[in-house]
Amino acid sequence: MKIEARSLSYSIRGKLLLSDVSLTVQPGETLALVGPNGSGKSTLMRLLAGLARPSQGEVLLAEKSLARLTRREVAQRTAIVEQQADTAERITARSVVELGRTPWLSALRPWSGEDSQHVENALKTVEMEGFASREWATLSGGERQRLHIARALAQRPGLLLLDEPTNHLDIHHQLSILNCIRNLKVTTVVALHDLNQALMCDRVAVLSGGRLVALGTPQQALAPEMVSGIFGIKARWVEDAEGSEPFLSFHLA
Amino acid sequence: MSAAAAITWQGVKGACLALPVLIAAVLAGAMIGETALAPDLVLSVLANKLAGAGLPVDPIDQGIIWSYRLPRALVAGACGAALAVAGVVLQALLRNALADPYILGISAGASTGAVAVTIAGLGGGALSLSFGAFNGALLAFGFVAILARAAGAGGSRAAAAQIVLAGIAGSQLFNALTAFIIAKSANADQARGIMFWLMGNMSGVRWPDVWLAVPLALAGWGVCRFHARALDAFTFGTDSAASLGIPVRQVQVVLIFATALTTAVMVSIVGSIGFVGLVIPHAARFLVGPGHRRLMPAAALTGAVFLIGADIVSRIIIPGQVLPIGVVTALIGAPSFAVILVRGRRAAR
Ligand SMILES: Nc1ncnc2c1ncn2[C@@H]1O[C@H](COP(=O)(O)OP(=O)(O)OP(=O)(O)O)[C@@H](O)[C@H]1O
Ligand SMILES: [Mg+2]
């Protein structure tokens, strides 16, 4: 599903958090969103998910204006994993993933075997099948994060928005989640802090101070001069002795 | 099986489990009292009144059963169910385990309305205590709703906390008004009477109250049950609910108004019975888990049976005297809840 942001601006109480951001993500593409803390990544995600309305500009989901869709229609197309979402309810891991089916259910369309199947598949994708009946409070941070991702997958969205999905995850699960996202045929926007992980995505958008300062292939958008300026560090390309793809190495300026 | 059939089947199964329990509780309410009356007597009275069977029954016994005990048990059941469901809904919506049906200022407003009519003499004696209580409850709820809105609740992420804070502010204000009216013009007897009413009093309940309380409890139940899945979606907060396709604002408004209205009516009939709306939801959660499609029926049933039982106890525990039902709910409820809490903890390990 294609998503297009047209000159989005967002301000709250007179403070401009995003200004004039335009970008298009093609169907099936994975776009990484990078930028320093407070650069507006989560804010942009919320606008793309329709959780907040832009002060200016509009979001088009498969050529349709987001403002024209009902909440339920948006939820059948878009799933979001927010940076932090917790609960005190004594809910089981499986029930968390089952929440993902909410936008597809109604009084006339109750839970069915198909829904259970989506839930099982999502649990399997994040390697959490063995935890299905555990209570939320007993799970580790990374396990919770993986359940949120599974919940989003169970929603069967055309657009997946992930806000720092890999924080809390060990290196195995970081790589496996990223790999899974890239292999999904779903359009994905993923906010990341690890720039070398952003290299694995199809394209990269760089935000700084609420503005889009670069958008392009990972090699273009994450050019060391650009990265160094924005994050206030020194970055350079390196290759290891075995001739891997070049990756970024950093140190403080 | 078609979708619609699946729903009705679930409903039928649930009703098959719940109805016998409810009927047994109501019958117990009609049998037990200062004079214990045999079950067959109760059934004869029912046959006479409902089917015109014309069985020979002592008219005094018939009066006690039909005019006093039955309406009391039915209203207690309706009230217990409504308060428990209201508690479930508000705890989920406000994401606050301490939320109860009175958190929106309803109980405080009802007491102000009650004393305004009975003690300050508002309406010159033409208004009933229930009427005053109902309007006081709505006034206080309106105040809380407007305050919460002005504080920016609804749109912002801190909405739930602001509704709770507005409710606390509203309750404090109306409790102070009540205290002011009592201090200014009540004599000791009046003050005692009001105290008694505030802790819940079922002695004035008659059939017209049944016709108000039971349909309202059913309607409130219907509205809340319809939103069960939406309430599940609030588990991770309002943003998460919105991203799952729930029209958050609309659901909040509908459910808060529905619970406020049912609670206000119940309070105006029987006073503000505490404990049920706060603790029965937690007890039911221990029994059936946090999913609202099972939690709501469980809470309604537990609340109804609990309050019918509490009413029976309040009538018999001190011979010749009726205890306020709120005292009984807390006296039985607190220890039994402690037991559930401790056992629930063990089961979770
Ligand atoms: N409700 C709000 N009121 C005022 N400022 C806000 C509000 N929400 C966010 N901000 C500010 O907007 C800016 C962008 O926030 P956002 O959460 O989008 O950053 P981010 O890029 O996701 O950062 P991080 O990497 O830390 O997650 C921050 O400076 C933040 O302080
Ligand atoms: Mg963020």
XYZ file of C-alpha atoms and ligand atoms in Angstrom:
634
model
C 0.000 0.000 0.000
C 1.405 3.351 -1.013
C 1.622 6.161 1.523
C 2.272 9.753 0.727
C 2.890 12.677 3.070
C 2.213 16.045 1.434
C 3.990 18.998 3.070
C 3.035 17.941 6.602
C 3.426 20.447 9.390
C 2.450 19.866 12.979
C 2.521 22.276 15.841
C 1.271 21.980 19.383
C 0.718 25.015 21.612
C 2.507 27.238 19.136
C 5.566 24.967 19.026
C 6.409 23.707 15.554
C 7.393 20.037 15.830
C 7.359 19.153 12.135
C 7.593 21.504 9.221
C 6.871 20.824 5.592
C 7.692 17.125 5.441
C 6.891 15.459 2.115
C 7.689 11.881 1.268
C 6.253 8.909 -0.577
C 6.734 5.250 0.274
C 5.999 2.822 -2.554
C 4.033 -0.401 -2.036
C 6.218 -3.054 -0.431
C 9.059 -0.647 0.267
C 10.775 -0.332 3.656
C 11.707 3.202 4.647
C 13.959 3.866 7.631
C 13.404 7.061 9.590
C 16.469 8.280 11.450
C 17.321 11.427 13.359
C 18.459 12.660 16.764
C 16.233 12.479 19.871
C 13.402 14.961 19.551
C 13.816 15.372 15.789
C 10.170 14.450 15.204
C 10.270 10.763 14.217
C 7.506 9.674 16.585
C 5.482 12.762 15.715
C 5.666 11.923 12.013
C 4.664 8.327 12.759
C 1.610 9.505 14.676
C 0.569 11.699 11.761
C 1.012 8.820 9.308
C -1.086 6.577 11.564
C -3.820 9.189 11.854
C -3.377 9.384 15.647
C -2.807 13.125 15.330
C -4.004 15.496 12.643
C -1.474 17.587 10.760
C -1.754 21.364 11.224
C -1.008 21.655 7.536
C -0.712 19.257 4.631
C -2.274 15.830 4.334
C -1.524 12.122 4.375
C -2.674 9.962 1.463
C -3.079 6.246 2.023
C -3.377 4.396 -1.317
C -4.287 7.757 -2.902
C -7.067 8.335 -0.355
C -6.896 11.173 2.138
C -6.495 9.827 5.657
C -8.880 12.487 6.944
C -11.679 10.924 4.856
C -11.326 7.431 6.336
C -13.008 6.276 9.555
C -10.832 5.090 12.447
C -11.772 1.528 11.654
C -10.903 1.861 7.965
C -7.527 3.317 8.884
C -6.909 0.464 11.348
C -7.696 -2.126 8.653
C -4.936 -0.587 6.519
C -2.352 0.649 9.013
C -0.800 -0.855 12.128
C 1.535 1.043 14.427
C 3.880 -0.121 17.160
C 4.493 2.840 19.401
C 7.680 3.536 21.258
C 6.232 2.636 24.636
C 2.898 1.012 25.468
C 2.353 -0.795 28.736
C -0.527 -2.100 30.787
C -1.271 -3.139 34.348
C -3.941 -5.627 33.211
C -3.194 -9.281 33.873
C -3.589 -10.057 30.212
C -1.925 -13.029 28.519
C 0.540 -12.770 25.653
C -1.947 -14.317 23.270
C -4.698 -11.844 24.188
C -2.306 -8.999 23.407
C -1.804 -10.356 19.893
C -5.536 -11.014 19.564
C -6.147 -7.289 20.032
C -4.703 -6.911 16.537
C -7.839 -8.491 15.098
C -10.081 -5.779 16.615
C -10.481 -3.692 13.434
C -11.743 -6.734 11.531
C -14.334 -7.869 14.086
C -17.849 -6.650 14.670
C -21.156 -7.901 16.049
C -21.832 -9.531 12.681
C -18.291 -10.761 12.139
C -17.261 -12.514 15.389
C -13.987 -14.283 16.060
C -13.290 -17.146 13.633
C -10.682 -19.764 12.872
C -9.112 -17.385 10.377
C -8.458 -14.895 13.175
C -6.821 -17.585 15.298
C -4.639 -18.465 12.322
C -3.416 -14.878 11.920
C -2.634 -14.767 15.639
C -0.669 -18.028 15.492
C 1.300 -16.872 12.459
C 2.141 -13.548 14.068
C 3.319 -15.272 17.262
C 5.491 -17.575 15.168
C 7.006 -14.698 13.209
C 8.319 -13.052 16.370
C 9.276 -16.430 17.871
C 6.883 -16.083 20.800
C 4.716 -19.214 20.322
C 6.099 -20.692 23.519
C 5.031 -17.659 25.541
C 1.391 -17.498 24.426
C -0.182 -18.177 27.790
C 2.263 -16.135 29.885
C 0.979 -13.039 31.681
C 2.127 -9.647 30.411
C 3.661 -8.639 33.747
C 5.941 -11.695 33.732
C 7.502 -10.924 30.338
C 10.805 -9.159 29.716
C 11.029 -5.855 27.864
C 12.139 -7.509 24.643
C 9.421 -10.150 24.831
C 6.833 -7.401 25.279
C 8.231 -5.521 22.322
C 8.004 -8.647 20.171
C 4.378 -9.117 21.217
C 3.546 -5.569 20.172
C 5.078 -6.325 16.801
C 3.083 -9.553 16.595
C -0.078 -7.635 17.476
C 0.637 -5.229 14.611
C 1.284 -8.144 12.219
C -1.974 -9.830 13.279
C -3.734 -6.671 12.138
C -2.691 -7.700 8.582
C -1.999 -4.119 7.572
C -0.993 -2.778 4.190
C 1.187 -0.244 5.977
C 3.251 -1.023 9.044
C 4.607 1.810 11.204
C 7.249 0.773 13.718
C 8.690 3.260 16.195
C 12.071 1.914 17.308
C 10.953 -1.722 17.161
C 14.425 -3.037 17.897
C 15.146 -1.277 21.161
C 14.929 -3.750 24.061
C 15.786 -6.572 21.626
C 18.919 -8.710 21.755
C 21.037 -8.784 18.617
C 19.509 -12.011 17.345
C 15.989 -10.657 17.575
C 17.004 -7.241 16.237
C 18.293 -8.852 13.092
C 15.453 -11.350 12.794
C 12.763 -8.682 13.219
C 14.434 -6.429 10.656
C 14.823 -9.345 8.312
C 11.189 -10.280 8.767
C 10.066 -6.710 8.079
C 12.115 -6.524 4.889
C 10.715 -9.803 3.648
C 7.118 -8.806 4.324
C 5.304 -7.566 1.258
C 3.925 -4.827 3.479
C 4.916 -1.185 3.083
C 6.891 -0.283 6.204
C 8.144 2.880 7.835
C 10.519 2.138 10.683
C 12.157 4.611 13.054
C 15.649 3.432 13.968
C 18.564 4.681 16.017
C 21.102 2.184 14.737
C 22.265 3.714 11.456
C 23.833 0.457 10.327
C 20.420 -1.171 10.640
C 18.974 1.647 8.557
C 21.471 0.631 5.879
C 19.525 -2.623 5.491
C 16.339 -0.783 4.452
C 15.331 0.168 0.891
C 15.484 3.914 1.504
C 16.316 6.205 4.402
C 14.743 9.495 5.489
C 16.709 11.732 7.841
C 14.876 14.117 10.158
C 16.506 16.935 12.065
C 14.714 19.615 14.060
C 11.377 18.648 12.539
C 12.593 18.952 8.950
C 13.315 16.302 6.365
C 16.981 16.878 5.550
C 17.723 13.852 3.393
C 15.749 11.165 1.591
C 17.260 8.560 -0.665
C 19.142 5.298 -0.843
C 20.950 4.408 2.381
C 24.310 5.283 0.802
C 23.062 8.748 -0.213
C 21.036 9.632 2.844
C 23.553 8.310 5.349
C 26.608 9.871 3.700
C 29.175 10.415 6.479
C 29.269 14.224 6.015
C 25.485 14.385 6.478
C 25.406 12.062 9.491
C 28.369 13.782 11.141
C 26.714 17.198 10.931
C 23.328 16.129 12.213
C 24.393 13.965 15.125
C 27.476 16.015 16.056
C 29.891 13.129 15.623
C 32.477 11.906 13.138
C 31.365 9.068 10.859
C 33.147 7.158 8.120
C 32.586 4.131 5.923
C 34.600 1.040 6.819
C 34.842 -2.480 5.432
C 36.016 -5.478 7.363
C 38.867 -7.727 6.241
C 36.469 -10.149 4.581
C 35.217 -7.459 2.225
C 31.727 -7.035 3.668
C 29.335 -4.322 2.553
C 30.667 -1.014 3.867
C 29.228 0.021 7.226
C 29.424 3.154 9.330
C 31.843 3.648 12.146
C 31.468 6.545 14.570
C 33.342 8.493 17.178
C 32.710 11.757 18.969
C 33.831 14.838 17.052
C -22.797 -21.711 11.977
C -23.618 -18.195 10.824
C -22.143 -15.196 12.588
C -25.416 -14.074 14.118
C -26.190 -17.595 15.290
C -22.812 -17.804 16.997
C -23.535 -14.668 19.003
C -26.972 -15.786 20.116
C -25.613 -19.219 21.013
C -22.995 -17.630 23.283
C -25.701 -15.466 24.822
C -28.015 -18.432 25.370
C -25.286 -20.471 27.032
C -24.456 -17.548 29.309
C -28.083 -16.948 30.199
C -28.587 -20.667 30.958
C -25.800 -20.454 33.510
C -26.759 -17.096 34.992
C -30.542 -17.215 35.173
C -30.933 -20.114 37.660
C -28.422 -18.456 39.978
C -30.246 -15.138 39.787
C -33.660 -16.709 40.320
C -32.357 -18.666 43.304
C -30.932 -15.463 44.804
C -34.203 -13.571 44.354
C -36.193 -16.457 45.880
C -33.806 -16.526 48.818
C -34.394 -12.783 49.187
C -38.129 -13.428 49.375
C -37.829 -16.328 51.849
C -35.317 -15.094 54.348
C -36.110 -12.343 56.791
C -37.247 -11.678 60.319
C -40.009 -14.205 59.696
C -38.628 -17.012 57.575
C -41.115 -18.136 54.938
C -41.010 -21.542 53.262
C -40.067 -21.871 49.577
C -43.445 -23.400 48.646
C -45.149 -20.369 50.202
C -43.090 -18.066 48.016
C -43.943 -20.123 44.951
C -47.662 -20.085 45.833
C -47.582 -16.305 46.120
C -45.868 -16.066 42.745
C -48.447 -18.416 41.226
C -51.264 -16.324 42.697
C -49.865 -13.010 41.584
C -48.476 -13.959 38.194
C -50.921 -16.625 37.039
C -53.945 -15.941 39.222
C -53.795 -19.468 40.662
C -55.916 -18.574 43.694
C -53.992 -20.808 46.123
C -54.771 -20.311 49.808
C -52.057 -18.123 51.380
C -52.092 -16.024 54.545
C -52.635 -12.451 53.248
C -49.987 -11.087 55.644
C -47.379 -13.516 54.331
C -48.466 -12.724 50.808
C -48.069 -9.003 51.546
C -44.600 -9.440 53.005
C -43.414 -11.497 50.066
C -45.070 -9.647 47.235
C -44.990 -6.021 48.386
C -41.763 -5.884 50.362
C -39.275 -8.670 49.859
C -39.609 -9.379 46.136
C -39.255 -5.781 44.945
C -36.338 -5.356 47.335
C -34.536 -8.407 45.998
C -35.177 -7.418 42.390
C -33.968 -3.847 42.906
C -30.940 -5.082 44.855
C -30.089 -7.394 41.971
C -30.516 -4.690 39.327
C -28.544 -2.233 41.374
C -25.708 -4.634 42.153
C -25.382 -5.623 38.501
C -25.511 -2.038 37.260
C -22.935 -0.761 39.769
C -20.562 -3.642 39.085
C -20.768 -3.194 35.304
C -20.329 0.574 35.682
C -17.212 -0.140 37.730
C -15.821 -2.502 35.083
C -16.428 0.052 32.334
C -14.935 3.014 34.186
C -11.876 1.071 35.349
C -11.161 0.088 31.746
C -11.941 3.451 30.217
C -10.005 5.508 32.748
C -7.293 2.845 33.083
C -7.519 3.240 36.816
C -7.969 0.303 39.158
C -9.446 2.609 41.795
C -12.203 3.959 39.571
C -15.738 3.214 40.712
C -19.157 4.456 39.575
C -18.937 7.345 42.038
C -15.665 8.660 40.683
C -17.558 11.086 38.455
C -19.038 12.928 41.438
C -22.383 11.146 41.312
C -22.598 10.007 44.909
C -21.497 13.378 46.269
C -23.974 15.205 44.029
C -26.782 12.856 45.027
C -26.198 13.533 48.707
C -26.197 17.282 48.110
C -29.456 16.992 46.185
C -30.946 14.834 48.909
C -30.105 17.214 51.735
C -31.121 20.229 49.641
C -34.611 18.763 49.386
C -35.007 17.176 52.832
C -33.098 19.573 55.068
C -32.726 22.892 53.274
C -36.348 22.522 52.153
C -35.766 23.111 48.467
C -39.046 22.791 46.579
C -41.109 23.473 49.692
C -41.800 19.808 50.465
C -43.202 19.073 46.998
C -40.057 17.221 45.865
C -39.051 13.731 46.917
C -35.656 12.730 48.221
C -35.080 10.566 45.132
C -35.873 13.448 42.852
C -33.405 15.683 44.679
C -30.746 12.983 44.692
C -31.132 12.255 40.981
C -30.852 15.908 39.991
C -27.977 16.506 42.369
C -26.157 13.550 40.829
C -26.675 14.838 37.297
C -25.627 18.350 38.325
C -22.408 17.083 39.872
C -21.701 14.868 36.869
C -22.286 17.826 34.538
C -19.859 19.883 36.597
C -17.232 17.121 36.425
C -17.727 16.591 32.688
C -17.372 20.300 31.930
C -14.335 20.620 34.175
C -12.669 17.594 32.558
C -13.369 19.008 29.122
C -12.031 22.428 30.041
C -8.871 20.751 31.351
C -8.381 19.355 27.871
C -9.439 15.777 28.474
C -10.610 13.729 25.517
C -8.087 14.790 22.943
C -4.892 14.717 24.944
C -3.050 11.668 26.127
C -3.494 12.497 29.816
C -7.276 12.495 29.381
C -8.007 9.672 31.800
C -6.055 11.265 34.640
C -7.845 14.557 34.070
C -11.290 12.968 34.257
C -10.311 11.325 37.551
C -8.963 14.612 38.931
C -12.062 16.513 37.821
C -14.171 13.838 39.539
C -12.222 14.253 42.767
C -12.581 18.036 42.628
C -16.317 17.730 41.932
C -16.850 15.221 44.733
C -14.999 17.402 47.233
C -17.060 20.435 46.262
C -20.415 18.670 46.533
C -19.470 16.881 49.762
C -18.579 20.266 51.220
C -21.952 21.641 50.123
C -23.687 18.697 51.797
C -21.740 19.230 55.018
C -22.541 22.929 54.863
C -26.292 22.342 54.543
C -26.282 19.750 57.335
C -24.230 21.943 59.656
C -26.378 24.985 58.968
C -29.865 23.619 59.333
C -30.122 19.949 60.295
C -31.065 18.652 63.711
C -29.470 15.466 65.042
C -32.303 13.215 63.869
C -32.239 14.574 60.343
C -28.470 14.238 60.190
C -28.729 10.619 61.300
C -31.421 9.907 58.725
C -29.281 11.329 55.944
C -26.233 9.377 57.132
C -28.337 6.248 56.999
C -29.580 6.997 53.500
C -26.080 7.786 52.267
C -24.866 4.353 53.266
C -27.610 2.700 51.305
C -31.181 2.098 52.308
C -33.489 -0.352 50.620
C -36.413 -0.137 53.024
C -38.451 2.215 50.862
C -38.250 0.043 47.742
C -41.597 -0.868 46.104
C -42.743 -2.149 42.712
C -42.501 1.204 40.856
C -38.789 1.200 41.733
C -38.487 -2.244 40.168
C -39.986 -0.950 36.928
C -37.372 1.788 36.888
C -34.302 -0.110 38.093
C -34.598 -3.396 36.205
C -35.162 -2.054 32.663
C -32.490 0.570 33.222
C -29.987 -2.022 34.423
C -30.766 -4.144 31.356
C -30.420 -1.193 28.986
C -27.156 -0.075 30.613
C -25.922 -3.633 30.403
C -26.780 -3.782 26.690
C -24.879 -0.590 25.895
C -21.810 -1.682 27.851
C -21.824 -5.250 26.545
C -21.963 -3.948 22.988
C -18.692 -2.098 23.655
C -16.869 -5.038 25.271
C -14.357 -5.452 22.461
C -13.745 -1.714 22.327
C -12.938 -1.776 26.052
C -10.425 -4.586 25.468
C -8.733 -2.315 22.946
C -8.139 0.267 25.715
C -5.722 -2.134 27.444
C -2.690 -0.225 26.187
C -4.277 3.223 26.362
C -6.301 5.527 24.166
C -3.740 5.854 21.358
C -3.499 2.122 21.067
C -7.306 1.867 21.030
C -7.460 4.472 18.271
C -4.854 2.606 16.239
C -7.017 -0.517 16.537
C -9.875 1.342 14.907
C -11.865 2.367 17.988
C -13.557 5.780 17.721
C -12.124 6.674 21.119
C -13.939 9.922 21.801
C -17.333 8.536 20.822
C -16.905 5.377 22.918
C -15.780 7.422 25.924
C -18.740 9.782 25.711
C -21.355 7.051 25.191
C -20.045 4.826 27.978
C -19.420 7.577 30.500
C -22.905 8.990 29.981
C -24.499 5.536 30.128
C -22.756 4.632 33.382
C -23.393 8.068 34.904
C -27.095 7.892 34.124
C -27.637 4.361 35.446
C -25.611 5.107 38.560
C -27.527 8.328 39.217
C -30.853 6.505 39.009
C -29.668 3.661 41.252
C -28.337 6.103 43.836
C -31.598 8.020 43.835
C -33.508 4.794 44.573
C -31.289 3.160 47.193
C -28.648 5.685 48.251
C -24.963 5.435 47.513
C -24.018 1.871 48.265
C -20.258 1.696 48.312
C -17.861 -1.139 47.630
C -19.875 -3.014 44.966
C -18.774 -0.886 42.027
C -15.155 -0.825 43.154
C -14.485 -4.356 44.336
C -16.869 -6.646 42.432
C -15.087 -5.817 39.135
C -11.781 -6.891 40.668
C -13.301 -10.027 42.146
C -14.795 -10.909 38.756
C -11.445 -10.247 37.091
C -9.829 -12.778 39.405
C -12.497 -15.292 38.460
C -12.632 -14.947 34.661
C -9.663 -12.775 33.642
C -9.515 -9.293 32.120
C -11.293 -9.922 28.761
C -14.463 -7.827 28.823
C -16.699 -10.235 26.909
C -16.523 -12.606 29.888
C -15.753 -10.071 32.580
C -18.929 -8.047 32.077
C -21.427 -10.886 32.509
C -19.385 -12.254 35.403
C -19.324 -8.876 37.156
C -23.042 -8.304 36.559
C -23.960 -11.696 37.993
C -21.593 -11.426 40.949
C -22.758 -7.880 41.686
C -26.428 -8.850 41.577
C -26.046 -11.917 43.790
C -23.738 -10.079 46.179
C -26.125 -7.191 46.724
C -29.178 -9.419 47.114
C -27.199 -11.361 49.723
C -26.047 -8.181 51.448
C -29.649 -6.984 51.639
C -30.723 -10.256 53.275
C -27.938 -9.981 55.822
C -28.759 -6.336 56.541
C -32.312 -7.375 57.449
C -31.494 -10.273 59.738
C -28.134 -9.627 61.363
C -29.468 -7.435 64.189
C -32.939 -8.703 65.221
C -35.539 -5.969 65.017
C -33.237 -3.542 63.292
C -32.147 -2.926 59.701
C -28.517 -2.108 59.075
C -27.608 0.217 56.171
C -26.769 -2.099 53.291
C -23.533 -0.184 52.570
C -22.255 -1.233 55.985
C -22.955 -4.859 55.150
C -21.390 -4.698 51.675
C -18.176 -3.384 53.208
C -18.239 -5.727 56.208
C -18.697 -8.887 54.125
C -17.052 -7.595 51.012
C -13.730 -6.449 52.408
C -12.735 -9.747 54.024
C -13.961 -11.864 51.116
C -12.069 -9.651 48.739
C -8.956 -10.043 50.870
C -9.297 -13.798 50.468
C -9.648 -13.503 46.688
C -6.637 -11.190 46.536
C -4.412 -13.585 48.422
C -5.593 -16.688 46.566
C -5.424 -14.906 43.207
C -1.794 -14.119 43.891
C -1.016 -17.732 44.596
C -2.818 -18.956 41.490
C -0.823 -16.519 39.345
C 2.495 -18.089 40.321
N 2.781 17.183 23.535
C 3.929 17.839 23.295
N 4.077 19.116 23.705
C 5.227 19.783 23.457
N 6.270 19.249 22.842
C 6.179 17.980 22.417
C 5.009 17.201 22.612
N 5.206 15.985 22.087
C 6.450 15.986 21.582
N 7.032 17.183 21.789
C 8.372 17.579 21.350
O 8.447 17.347 19.967
C 9.752 16.990 19.600
C 9.697 15.749 18.719
O 9.271 14.648 19.495
P 9.273 13.175 18.926
O 8.719 12.310 19.982
O 8.626 13.174 17.601
O 10.843 12.910 18.759
P 11.583 11.596 18.270
O 12.300 11.961 17.024
O 10.651 10.460 18.196
O 12.638 11.397 19.428
P 13.198 10.033 20.118
O 14.354 9.608 19.293
O 13.664 10.493 21.451
O 12.108 9.044 20.169
C 10.534 16.785 20.896
O 11.367 17.913 21.064
C 9.469 16.742 21.954
O 9.963 17.315 23.145
Mg 10.401 8.745 19.265
